[in-house]
mmCIF file of C-alpha atoms and ligand atoms in Angstrom:
data_model
loop_
_atom_site.group_PDB
_atom_site.id
_atom_site.type_symbol
_atom_site.label_atom_id
_atom_site.label_comp_id
_atom_site.label_asym_id
_atom_site.label_seq_id
_atom_site.Cartn_x
_atom_site.Cartn_y
_atom_site.Cartn_z
ATOM 1 C CA MET A 1050 -23.816 0.948 7.230
ATOM 2 C CA PRO A 1051 -21.459 -1.715 5.860
ATOM 3 C CA ILE A 1052 -18.268 -2.087 7.037
ATOM 4 C CA ILE A 1053 -15.870 -2.975 4.175
ATOM 5 C CA ASP A 1054 -13.644 -5.816 5.552
ATOM 6 C CA GLY A 1055 -10.138 -5.448 4.391
ATOM 7 C CA LYS A 1056 -9.507 -8.435 6.386
ATOM 8 C CA LYS A 1057 -12.190 -10.398 4.371
ATOM 9 C CA ILE A 1058 -10.897 -9.194 0.629
ATOM 10 C CA SER A 1059 -7.209 -9.827 1.639
ATOM 11 C CA ILE A 1060 -7.694 -13.481 2.258
ATOM 12 C CA GLN A 1061 -9.536 -13.880 -0.995
ATOM 13 C CA LEU A 1062 -6.675 -12.360 -2.426
ATOM 14 C CA PHE A 1063 -4.179 -14.571 -0.714
ATOM 15 C CA SER A 1064 -5.855 -17.202 -1.910
ATOM 16 C CA GLU A 1065 -6.022 -16.207 -5.222
ATOM 17 C CA ILE A 1066 -2.326 -15.168 -5.137
ATOM 18 C CA ARG A 1067 -1.678 -18.538 -4.130
ATOM 19 C CA HIS A 1068 -2.811 -20.158 -6.919
ATOM 20 C CA GLU A 1069 -1.529 -17.664 -9.179
ATOM 21 C CA VAL A 1070 2.204 -18.833 -7.460
ATOM 22 C CA GLU A 1071 1.443 -22.155 -8.275
ATOM 23 C CA ILE A 1072 0.538 -21.643 -11.857
ATOM 24 C CA LEU A 1073 4.226 -20.236 -12.073
ATOM 25 C CA LYS A 1074 6.142 -23.157 -10.628
ATOM 26 C CA THR A 1075 3.846 -26.019 -12.751
ATOM 27 C CA ARG A 1076 3.298 -23.732 -15.599
ATOM 28 C CA ASP A 1077 6.527 -21.727 -15.696
ATOM 29 C CA ASN A 1078 8.846 -23.826 -13.379
ATOM 30 C CA LEU A 1079 8.854 -20.132 -11.622
ATOM 31 C CA ASN A 1080 9.227 -19.584 -8.100
ATOM 32 C CA PRO A 1081 8.560 -15.671 -7.229
ATOM 33 C CA GLY A 1082 11.621 -14.527 -4.708
ATOM 34 C CA LEU A 1083 10.973 -11.280 -2.742
ATOM 35 C CA ALA A 1084 13.752 -9.683 -0.744
ATOM 36 C CA VAL A 1085 13.175 -8.078 2.144
ATOM 37 C CA VAL A 1086 15.470 -5.297 3.637
ATOM 38 C CA ILE A 1087 15.378 -3.590 7.035
ATOM 39 C CA ILE A 1088 18.029 -0.958 8.350
ATOM 40 C CA GLY A 1089 18.550 -0.830 11.545
ATOM 41 C CA ASP A 1090 16.149 -1.716 14.285
ATOM 42 C CA ASP A 1091 13.400 0.065 14.706
ATOM 43 C CA PRO A 1092 10.472 -1.786 16.357
ATOM 44 C CA ALA A 1093 7.527 -0.888 13.859
ATOM 45 C CA SER A 1094 9.592 -2.096 10.722
ATOM 46 C CA GLN A 1095 10.618 -5.492 12.451
ATOM 47 C CA ILE A 1096 7.180 -6.175 13.039
ATOM 48 C CA TYR A 1097 6.078 -5.128 9.113
ATOM 49 C CA VAL A 1098 9.252 -6.701 7.595
ATOM 50 C CA ASN A 1099 8.189 -9.801 9.631
ATOM 51 C CA ALA A 1100 4.706 -9.857 8.169
ATOM 52 C CA LYS A 1101 5.933 -9.624 4.666
ATOM 53 C CA VAL A 1102 8.257 -12.510 5.108
ATOM 54 C CA LYS A 1103 5.642 -14.890 6.837
ATOM 55 C CA ARG A 1104 3.364 -13.807 3.989
ATOM 56 C CA ALA A 1105 5.836 -14.650 1.419
ATOM 57 C CA LYS A 1106 6.700 -17.736 2.669
ATOM 58 C CA GLU A 1107 2.815 -18.710 3.324
ATOM 59 C CA LEU A 1108 1.900 -17.930 -0.325
ATOM 60 C CA GLY A 1109 4.713 -20.226 -2.168
ATOM 61 C CA ILE A 1110 6.910 -16.621 -2.597
ATOM 62 C CA ASN A 1111 10.504 -17.194 -1.653
ATOM 63 C CA SER A 1112 11.611 -14.573 0.880
ATOM 64 C CA PHE A 1113 15.037 -13.305 1.656
ATOM 65 C CA LYS A 1114 15.371 -11.397 4.115
ATOM 66 C CA TYR A 1115 18.298 -9.251 5.164
ATOM 67 C CA GLU A 1116 19.083 -6.921 7.831
ATOM 68 C CA LEU A 1117 22.030 -4.290 7.796
ATOM 69 C CA PRO A 1118 23.180 -2.653 11.177
ATOM 70 C CA GLU A 1119 21.873 1.087 11.948
ATOM 71 C CA THR A 1120 25.174 2.400 11.287
ATOM 72 C CA ALA A 1121 24.995 0.904 7.329
ATOM 73 C CA SER A 1122 26.043 3.483 5.091
ATOM 74 C CA GLN A 1123 24.512 4.504 1.833
ATOM 75 C CA ASP A 1124 27.086 2.711 0.098
ATOM 76 C CA GLU A 1125 26.559 -0.082 1.731
ATOM 77 C CA VAL A 1126 22.513 -0.015 1.207
ATOM 78 C CA LEU A 1127 22.799 0.293 -2.083
ATOM 79 C CA ASN A 1128 25.091 -2.314 -2.784
ATOM 80 C CA LEU A 1129 22.912 -4.744 -1.651
ATOM 81 C CA VAL A 1130 20.451 -3.098 -3.402
ATOM 82 C CA ARG A 1131 22.472 -3.626 -7.024
ATOM 83 C CA GLU A 1132 23.666 -7.401 -6.385
ATOM 84 C CA LEU A 1133 19.683 -7.979 -5.482
ATOM 85 C CA ASN A 1134 18.976 -6.578 -8.748
ATOM 86 C CA VAL A 1135 21.050 -8.952 -10.415
ATOM 87 C CA ARG A 1136 19.856 -11.767 -8.790
ATOM 88 C CA ASN A 1137 17.921 -14.477 -10.835
ATOM 89 C CA ASP A 1138 16.446 -15.901 -8.046
ATOM 90 C CA VAL A 1139 15.551 -12.364 -6.860
ATOM 91 C CA ASN A 1140 11.796 -10.886 -8.080
ATOM 92 C CA GLY A 1141 10.978 -8.417 -6.039
ATOM 93 C CA ILE A 1142 12.565 -5.680 -3.996
ATOM 94 C CA LEU A 1143 11.285 -4.168 -1.169
ATOM 95 C CA VAL A 1144 13.858 -1.735 0.723
ATOM 96 C CA GLN A 1145 11.623 -1.082 4.432
ATOM 97 C CA SER A 1146 10.784 2.472 4.771
ATOM 98 C CA PRO A 1147 12.025 4.749 6.879
ATOM 99 C CA PRO A 1148 15.306 4.434 6.607
ATOM 100 C CA PRO A 1149 17.595 5.665 9.262
ATOM 101 C CA PRO A 1150 18.917 9.187 9.202
ATOM 102 C CA GLY A 1151 21.728 9.647 6.948
ATOM 103 C CA ILE A 1152 20.405 7.196 4.506
ATOM 104 C CA ASP A 1153 18.776 8.732 0.934
ATOM 105 C CA GLU A 1154 15.539 6.776 0.541
ATOM 106 C CA GLN A 1155 15.217 8.561 -2.514
ATOM 107 C CA LEU A 1156 18.529 7.364 -4.409
ATOM 108 C CA ILE A 1157 17.844 3.666 -3.140
ATOM 109 C CA ASN A 1158 14.021 4.339 -4.805
ATOM 110 C CA GLU A 1159 16.344 5.179 -7.768
ATOM 111 C CA THR A 1160 18.632 2.132 -7.796
ATOM 112 C CA ILE A 1161 16.130 -0.542 -7.424
ATOM 113 C CA ASP A 1162 15.779 -2.007 -10.713
ATOM 114 C CA PRO A 1163 11.969 -1.014 -11.845
ATOM 115 C CA SER A 1164 11.250 -4.612 -13.106
ATOM 116 C CA LYS A 1165 12.097 -5.344 -9.304
ATOM 117 C CA ASP A 1166 10.410 -2.654 -7.507
ATOM 118 C CA VAL A 1167 6.804 -3.738 -6.168
ATOM 119 C CA ASP A 1168 6.851 -0.823 -3.658
ATOM 120 C CA CYS A 1169 6.172 1.480 -7.084
ATOM 121 C CA PHE A 1170 8.647 4.069 -5.396
ATOM 122 C CA ASN A 1171 11.303 3.951 -8.052
ATOM 123 C CA PRO A 1172 10.550 7.804 -10.285
ATOM 124 C CA TYR A 1173 10.028 5.415 -14.228
ATOM 125 C CA ASN A 1174 7.325 3.401 -12.092
ATOM 126 C CA VAL A 1175 5.709 6.985 -10.930
ATOM 127 C CA GLY A 1176 6.334 7.982 -14.342
ATOM 128 C CA LYS A 1177 4.327 4.986 -15.329
ATOM 129 C CA LEU A 1178 1.459 5.145 -13.276
ATOM 130 C CA THR A 1179 1.602 9.125 -13.905
ATOM 131 C CA ILE A 1180 1.051 8.387 -17.954
ATOM 132 C CA GLY A 1181 -1.531 5.435 -17.060
ATOM 133 C CA ASP A 1182 0.638 3.064 -18.101
ATOM 134 C CA GLU A 1183 -0.045 0.079 -16.775
ATOM 135 C CA THR A 1184 2.721 -2.467 -17.609
ATOM 136 C CA GLY A 1185 4.388 -0.792 -14.554
ATOM 137 C CA PHE A 1186 3.671 -1.776 -10.511
ATOM 138 C CA LEU A 1187 1.128 -0.040 -8.478
ATOM 139 C CA PRO A 1188 1.629 1.230 -5.793
ATOM 140 C CA CYS A 1189 0.604 -0.798 -2.803
ATOM 141 C CA THR A 1190 -1.811 0.888 -0.375
ATOM 142 C CA PRO A 1191 -3.298 2.889 -2.965
ATOM 143 C CA ALA A 1192 -3.637 -0.001 -4.995
ATOM 144 C CA GLY A 1193 -5.613 -2.563 -2.586
ATOM 145 C CA ILE A 1194 -8.426 0.342 -2.018
ATOM 146 C CA LEU A 1195 -9.443 0.180 -5.404
ATOM 147 C CA VAL A 1196 -9.321 -3.433 -4.968
ATOM 148 C CA LEU A 1197 -11.683 -2.649 -2.035
ATOM 149 C CA LEU A 1198 -13.751 -0.379 -3.919
ATOM 150 C CA LYS A 1199 -13.977 -2.575 -6.606
ATOM 151 C CA ARG A 1200 -14.758 -6.179 -4.604
ATOM 152 C CA TYR A 1201 -17.715 -3.784 -2.889
ATOM 153 C CA ASP A 1202 -19.119 -2.559 -5.880
ATOM 154 C CA ILE A 1203 -19.048 0.473 -4.813
ATOM 155 C CA PRO A 1204 -19.485 3.437 -7.937
ATOM 156 C CA THR A 1205 -16.557 5.576 -8.720
ATOM 157 C CA GLU A 1206 -16.864 7.210 -12.328
ATOM 158 C CA GLY A 1207 -18.302 10.580 -11.428
ATOM 159 C CA LYS A 1208 -17.533 10.883 -8.201
ATOM 160 C CA HIS A 1209 -16.070 13.273 -5.902
ATOM 161 C CA ALA A 1210 -13.313 11.843 -4.431
ATOM 162 C CA VAL A 1211 -11.334 14.243 -1.522
ATOM 163 C CA VAL A 1212 -7.555 12.689 -1.186
ATOM 164 C CA LEU A 1213 -6.541 13.588 2.217
ATOM 165 C CA GLY A 1214 -2.574 13.553 2.451
ATOM 166 C CA ARG A 1215 -0.151 14.043 -0.424
ATOM 167 C CA SER A 1216 2.771 11.856 0.183
ATOM 168 C CA ASN A 1217 4.899 9.417 -2.158
ATOM 169 C CA ILE A 1218 3.753 6.691 -0.846
ATOM 170 C CA VAL A 1219 -0.575 7.582 -0.552
ATOM 171 C CA GLY A 1220 -1.790 10.799 -0.992
ATOM 172 C CA LYS A 1221 -0.323 11.333 -4.371
ATOM 173 C CA PRO A 1222 -0.475 7.943 -6.485
ATOM 174 C CA MET A 1223 -4.142 7.238 -4.624
ATOM 175 C CA ALA A 1224 -5.402 11.179 -6.423
ATOM 176 C CA LEU A 1225 -3.245 9.644 -9.833
ATOM 177 C CA LEU A 1226 -5.362 6.017 -9.531
ATOM 178 C CA LEU A 1227 -8.690 7.702 -8.524
ATOM 179 C CA SER A 1228 -8.554 10.527 -11.622
ATOM 180 C CA SER A 1229 -7.322 7.466 -14.179
ATOM 181 C CA LYS A 1230 -9.401 6.761 -16.437
ATOM 182 C CA ARG A 1231 -9.785 3.100 -15.483
ATOM 183 C CA VAL A 1232 -11.503 5.359 -12.394
ATOM 184 C CA ASN A 1233 -12.914 8.227 -13.281
ATOM 185 C CA SER A 1234 -13.339 9.901 -10.051
ATOM 186 C CA THR A 1235 -13.363 13.667 -10.063
ATOM 187 C CA VAL A 1236 -10.656 14.440 -7.364
ATOM 188 C CA THR A 1237 -9.095 17.043 -5.334
ATOM 189 C CA ILE A 1238 -6.430 16.694 -2.724
ATOM 190 C CA CYS A 1239 -5.683 18.563 0.469
ATOM 191 C CA HIS A 1240 -3.098 18.828 2.708
ATOM 192 C CA SER A 1241 -1.347 20.803 5.426
ATOM 193 C CA ARG A 1242 -2.067 24.506 3.859
ATOM 194 C CA THR A 1243 -4.962 23.987 1.950
ATOM 195 C CA VAL A 1244 -7.526 26.332 3.296
ATOM 196 C CA GLY A 1245 -11.349 25.153 4.136
ATOM 197 C CA LEU A 1246 -10.419 21.644 4.047
ATOM 198 C CA ASP A 1247 -14.002 20.540 5.801
ATOM 199 C CA LYS A 1248 -16.297 22.178 3.261
ATOM 200 C CA ILE A 1249 -13.728 20.635 0.710
ATOM 201 C CA SER A 1250 -15.069 17.305 2.260
ATOM 202 C CA ALA A 1251 -18.182 18.197 3.195
ATOM 203 C CA GLU A 1252 -18.506 17.731 -1.300
ATOM 204 C CA ALA A 1253 -17.082 14.426 -1.090
ATOM 205 C CA ASP A 1254 -18.735 11.201 -1.947
ATOM 206 C CA ILE A 1255 -15.583 9.383 -1.449
ATOM 207 C CA ILE A 1256 -12.831 10.686 1.323
ATOM 208 C CA VAL A 1257 -9.115 9.017 1.606
ATOM 209 C CA ALA A 1258 -8.154 9.880 4.702
ATOM 210 C CA ALA A 1259 -4.601 9.513 4.666
ATOM 211 C CA ILE A 1260 -2.782 11.948 6.844
ATOM 212 C CA GLY A 1261 -2.180 10.293 10.468
ATOM 213 C CA LYS A 1262 -4.100 12.674 12.709
ATOM 214 C CA PRO A 1263 -6.332 10.288 15.257
ATOM 215 C CA ASN A 1264 -9.904 11.561 14.794
ATOM 216 C CA PHE A 1265 -9.337 13.770 12.307
ATOM 217 C CA VAL A 1266 -12.736 13.127 9.753
ATOM 218 C CA SER A 1267 -15.710 14.423 12.099
ATOM 219 C CA ALA A 1268 -19.011 13.453 11.475
ATOM 220 C CA ASP A 1269 -19.846 18.054 10.685
ATOM 221 C CA MET A 1270 -16.568 17.338 8.072
ATOM 222 C CA VAL A 1271 -19.061 14.978 5.969
ATOM 223 C CA LYS A 1272 -22.391 14.617 4.147
ATOM 224 C CA ASN A 1273 -24.482 11.828 4.807
ATOM 225 C CA ASN A 1274 -23.862 8.413 2.373
ATOM 226 C CA VAL A 1275 -20.317 8.858 2.216
ATOM 227 C CA VAL A 1276 -17.882 6.691 1.560
ATOM 228 C CA ILE A 1277 -14.738 6.743 3.611
ATOM 229 C CA ILE A 1278 -11.458 5.046 3.883
ATOM 230 C CA ASP A 1279 -9.315 5.399 6.075
ATOM 231 C CA VAL A 1280 -5.684 4.972 5.285
ATOM 232 C CA GLY A 1281 -4.613 6.193 8.877
ATOM 233 C CA ILE A 1282 -2.691 4.024 11.753
ATOM 234 C CA ASN A 1283 -2.304 6.059 14.662
ATOM 235 C CA ARG A 1284 -1.613 4.430 18.010
ATOM 236 C CA VAL A 1285 -3.645 5.818 20.944
ATOM 237 C CA SER A 1286 -3.248 5.363 24.896
ATOM 238 C CA ALA A 1287 -5.451 3.084 26.043
ATOM 239 C CA PRO A 1288 -4.764 1.825 29.619
ATOM 240 C CA GLU A 1289 -7.805 -0.577 29.322
ATOM 241 C CA SER A 1290 -5.980 -2.601 26.434
ATOM 242 C CA LYS A 1291 -3.281 -4.618 27.152
ATOM 243 C CA LYS A 1292 -0.465 -3.520 25.472
ATOM 244 C CA GLY A 1293 -1.826 -0.404 26.980
ATOM 245 C CA TYR A 1294 -2.560 1.326 23.521
ATOM 246 C CA LYS A 1295 -4.704 0.693 20.515
ATOM 247 C CA LEU A 1296 -4.722 1.928 17.389
ATOM 248 C CA ILE A 1297 -6.854 4.198 15.388
ATOM 249 C CA GLY A 1298 -7.719 5.641 11.910
ATOM 250 C CA ASP A 1299 -8.174 9.152 10.706
ATOM 251 C CA ALA A 1300 -11.759 8.943 10.911
ATOM 252 C CA ASP A 1301 -13.665 9.684 14.170
ATOM 253 C CA PHE A 1302 -15.338 6.154 13.127
ATOM 254 C CA GLU A 1303 -18.380 6.010 15.452
ATOM 255 C CA ASN A 1304 -19.467 9.317 14.894
ATOM 256 C CA VAL A 1305 -18.572 9.921 10.800
ATOM 257 C CA CYS A 1306 -20.581 6.017 10.680
ATOM 258 C CA GLU A 1307 -24.064 7.032 11.288
ATOM 259 C CA LYS A 1308 -23.188 9.221 7.940
ATOM 260 C CA ALA A 1309 -21.366 6.862 5.698
ATOM 261 C CA SER A 1310 -22.459 4.400 3.543
ATOM 262 C CA PHE A 1311 -19.524 2.590 3.671
ATOM 263 C CA ILE A 1312 -15.991 2.575 6.270
ATOM 264 C CA THR A 1313 -13.492 1.102 6.303
ATOM 265 C CA PRO A 1314 -12.246 -0.024 10.049
ATOM 266 C CA VAL A 1315 -8.858 0.552 11.149
ATOM 267 C CA PRO A 1316 -7.329 -2.325 12.044
ATOM 268 C CA GLY A 1317 -9.409 -4.598 9.519
ATOM 269 C CA GLY A 1318 -9.539 -2.277 6.676
ATOM 270 C CA VAL A 1319 -6.574 -0.836 4.118
ATOM 271 C CA GLY A 1320 -3.877 -2.292 6.451
ATOM 272 C CA PRO A 1321 -4.283 -5.579 5.411
ATOM 273 C CA MET A 1322 -4.471 -4.944 1.343
ATOM 274 C CA THR A 1323 -1.363 -2.945 1.933
ATOM 275 C CA ILE A 1324 0.308 -6.359 2.367
ATOM 276 C CA ALA A 1325 -1.899 -8.229 -0.299
ATOM 277 C CA MET A 1326 -0.931 -6.030 -3.231
ATOM 278 C CA LEU A 1327 2.998 -6.038 -2.053
ATOM 279 C CA MET A 1328 2.454 -10.241 -2.776
ATOM 280 C CA TYR A 1329 0.129 -9.476 -5.986
ATOM 281 C CA ASN A 1330 3.386 -7.379 -7.333
ATOM 282 C CA SER A 1331 5.648 -10.046 -6.335
ATOM 283 C CA VAL A 1332 4.304 -12.534 -8.519
ATOM 284 C CA LYS A 1333 4.074 -9.816 -11.315
ATOM 285 C CA SER A 1334 7.855 -9.324 -10.810
ATOM 286 C CA CYS A 1335 7.955 -12.670 -11.527
ATOM 287 C CA CYS A 1336 6.501 -12.622 -14.977
ATOM 288 C CA ILE A 1337 8.116 -9.611 -16.607
ATOM 289 C CA GLN A 1338 11.179 -10.668 -15.760
ATOM 290 C CA ASN A 1339 10.474 -14.356 -16.843
ATOM 291 C CA ASP A 1340 8.539 -12.504 -19.499
ATOM 292 C CA VAL A 1341 5.120 -14.929 -18.965
ATOM 293 C CA GLU A 1342 1.585 -14.275 -18.628
ATOM 294 C CA LEU A 1343 0.672 -11.605 -16.344
ATOM 295 C CA PRO A 1344 -1.875 -12.512 -13.040
ATOM 296 C CA LYS A 1345 -4.901 -11.024 -13.949
ATOM 297 C CA SER A 1346 -5.340 -7.201 -12.891
ATOM 298 C CA LEU A 1347 -7.587 -7.434 -9.592
ATOM 299 C CA ILE A 1348 -8.381 -3.644 -9.934
HETATM 300 P P1 LIG B 2326 3.165 11.245 5.666
HETATM 301 O O1 LIG B 2326 3.593 12.298 7.248
HETATM 302 O O2 LIG B 2326 4.104 11.022 4.716
HETATM 303 O O3 LIG B 2326 1.613 12.334 5.201
HETATM 304 C C1 LIG B 2326 1.233 13.116 5.616
HETATM 305 C C2 LIG B 2326 0.077 14.552 4.626
HETATM 306 O O4 LIG B 2326 -1.154 14.736 5.562
HETATM 307 C C3 LIG B 2326 0.879 15.134 4.429
HETATM 308 O O5 LIG B 2326 0.553 15.366 2.841
HETATM 309 C C4 LIG B 2326 0.186 16.361 5.187
HETATM 310 O O6 LIG B 2326 -0.083 17.686 4.702
HETATM 311 C C5 LIG B 2326 -1.069 16.151 5.298
HETATM 312 N N1 LIG B 2326 -0.925 16.331 6.377
HETATM 313 C C6 LIG B 2326 -0.993 16.177 8.087
HETATM 314 N N2 LIG B 2326 -1.407 17.780 8.975
HETATM 315 C C7 LIG B 2326 -2.728 17.501 8.418
HETATM 316 C C8 LIG B 2326 -3.726 18.363 8.321
HETATM 317 N N3 LIG B 2326 -4.315 18.812 9.431
HETATM 318 N N4 LIG B 2326 -4.615 18.930 7.474
HETATM 319 C C9 LIG B 2326 -4.796 18.965 6.211
HETATM 320 N N5 LIG B 2326 -3.392 17.790 6.153
HETATM 321 C C10 LIG B 2326 -2.725 17.050 6.535
HETATM 322 O O7 LIG B 2326 2.150 9.806 5.842
HETATM 323 P P2 LIG B 2326 1.586 8.978 5.201
HETATM 324 O O8 LIG B 2326 1.557 8.832 3.984
HETATM 325 O O9 LIG B 2326 2.453 8.034 5.067
HETATM 326 O O10 LIG B 2326 0.547 7.884 5.793
HETATM 327 C C11 LIG B 2326 -0.175 8.532 6.322
HETATM 328 C C12 LIG B 2326 -1.163 7.880 7.500
HETATM 329 O O11 LIG B 2326 -1.635 6.696 6.869
HETATM 330 C C13 LIG B 2326 -0.256 7.566 8.809
HETATM 331 O O12 LIG B 2326 -1.295 7.386 9.789
HETATM 332 C C14 LIG B 2326 0.338 5.817 8.676
HETATM 333 O O13 LIG B 2326 0.590 5.136 9.498
HETATM 334 C C15 LIG B 2326 -0.887 5.517 7.297
HETATM 335 N N6 LIG B 2326 -0.205 4.558 6.418
HETATM 336 C C16 LIG B 2326 -0.777 3.028 6.319
HETATM 337 C C17 LIG B 2326 -0.689 2.490 5.950
HETATM 338 C C18 LIG B 2326 -1.737 0.967 5.563
HETATM 339 O O14 LIG B 2326 -1.417 0.205 4.958
HETATM 340 N N7 LIG B 2326 -2.817 1.019 6.063
HETATM 341 C C19 LIG B 2326 0.294 2.337 4.311
HETATM 342 C C20 LIG B 2326 0.865 3.605 4.638
HETATM 343 C C21 LIG B 2326 0.238 4.592 5.519
HETATM 344 P P3 LIG B 2326 1.408 18.766 4.418
HETATM 345 O O15 LIG B 2326 1.751 17.519 2.700
HETATM 346 O O16 LIG B 2326 1.403 19.978 3.767
HETATM 347 O O17 LIG B 2326 2.758 18.000 5.290
#
């Protein structure tokens, strides 16, 4: 059963994106810039933000990190976003999710200039995604999954894709992209109120699991030769490991492996693709704002 190696594909993408950045610098005298805002000191968010800043630097993208205290007010956050919206050296803006309680995430998303919305959370870009207009941004995790399917030559047209989860970050945009005219899958979305989920999943050619429940997708919920894309990142106790925990996905990897034709591991599957697509969107944002040729589509 072939493993879909997201780490390997992300390394290929980083090299392609670095090349695009070089072109922008030499051909157009432009240097893409990404602003990353973190509010509060949640350790997991700090790790994600630092990884994004580090990767941007490695690719030649200017990165600007803004750390606001846990006690920052809604106005302080929105004012910072408004400042970044008008800065010429900032092409992409990302506010790390989730913000602390009391901060309205949706209001932040609506305030980010749509042409700088590299996470694709602004309703304008979500709308473009919904109507199949590809001039906006594609959300990083679902777009990264499509790149994986494409680079592994996994057929999607006419296939039954079952998306487990309906969040605005993963499930919903994933379903939209899979059902787009570019991908042409027939999509079913399942969530916590779905009745008979195991019967639906057992009919899937492709399962995208994005619910955040360790080992949720078991071998008896899938058919032979299914393609399993495991988005879940779950921290479970592992006394044998140095850290005392390990990360596992939403699928019962060892058991579903025996039936799957392809599967993404956790870690090393979807995760690295999310950051790669963020870098791609940062380059795209620079092109959109400066009206220069867009980098070639990765999907
Ligand atoms: P959310 O918590 O926002 O959404 C979870 C979804 O799963 C909801 O739609 C929920 O249904 C559904 N769900 C929960 N329990 C069940 C159940 N028992 N049966 C069926 N559906 C269920 O999570 P996210 O979408 O943000 O993230 C999902 C997972 O993906 C997490 O583990 C997260 O860490 C990971 N993730 C990984 C990324 C990566 O880069 N690899 C990026 C983003 C997320 P309902 O709507 O009814 O509540």
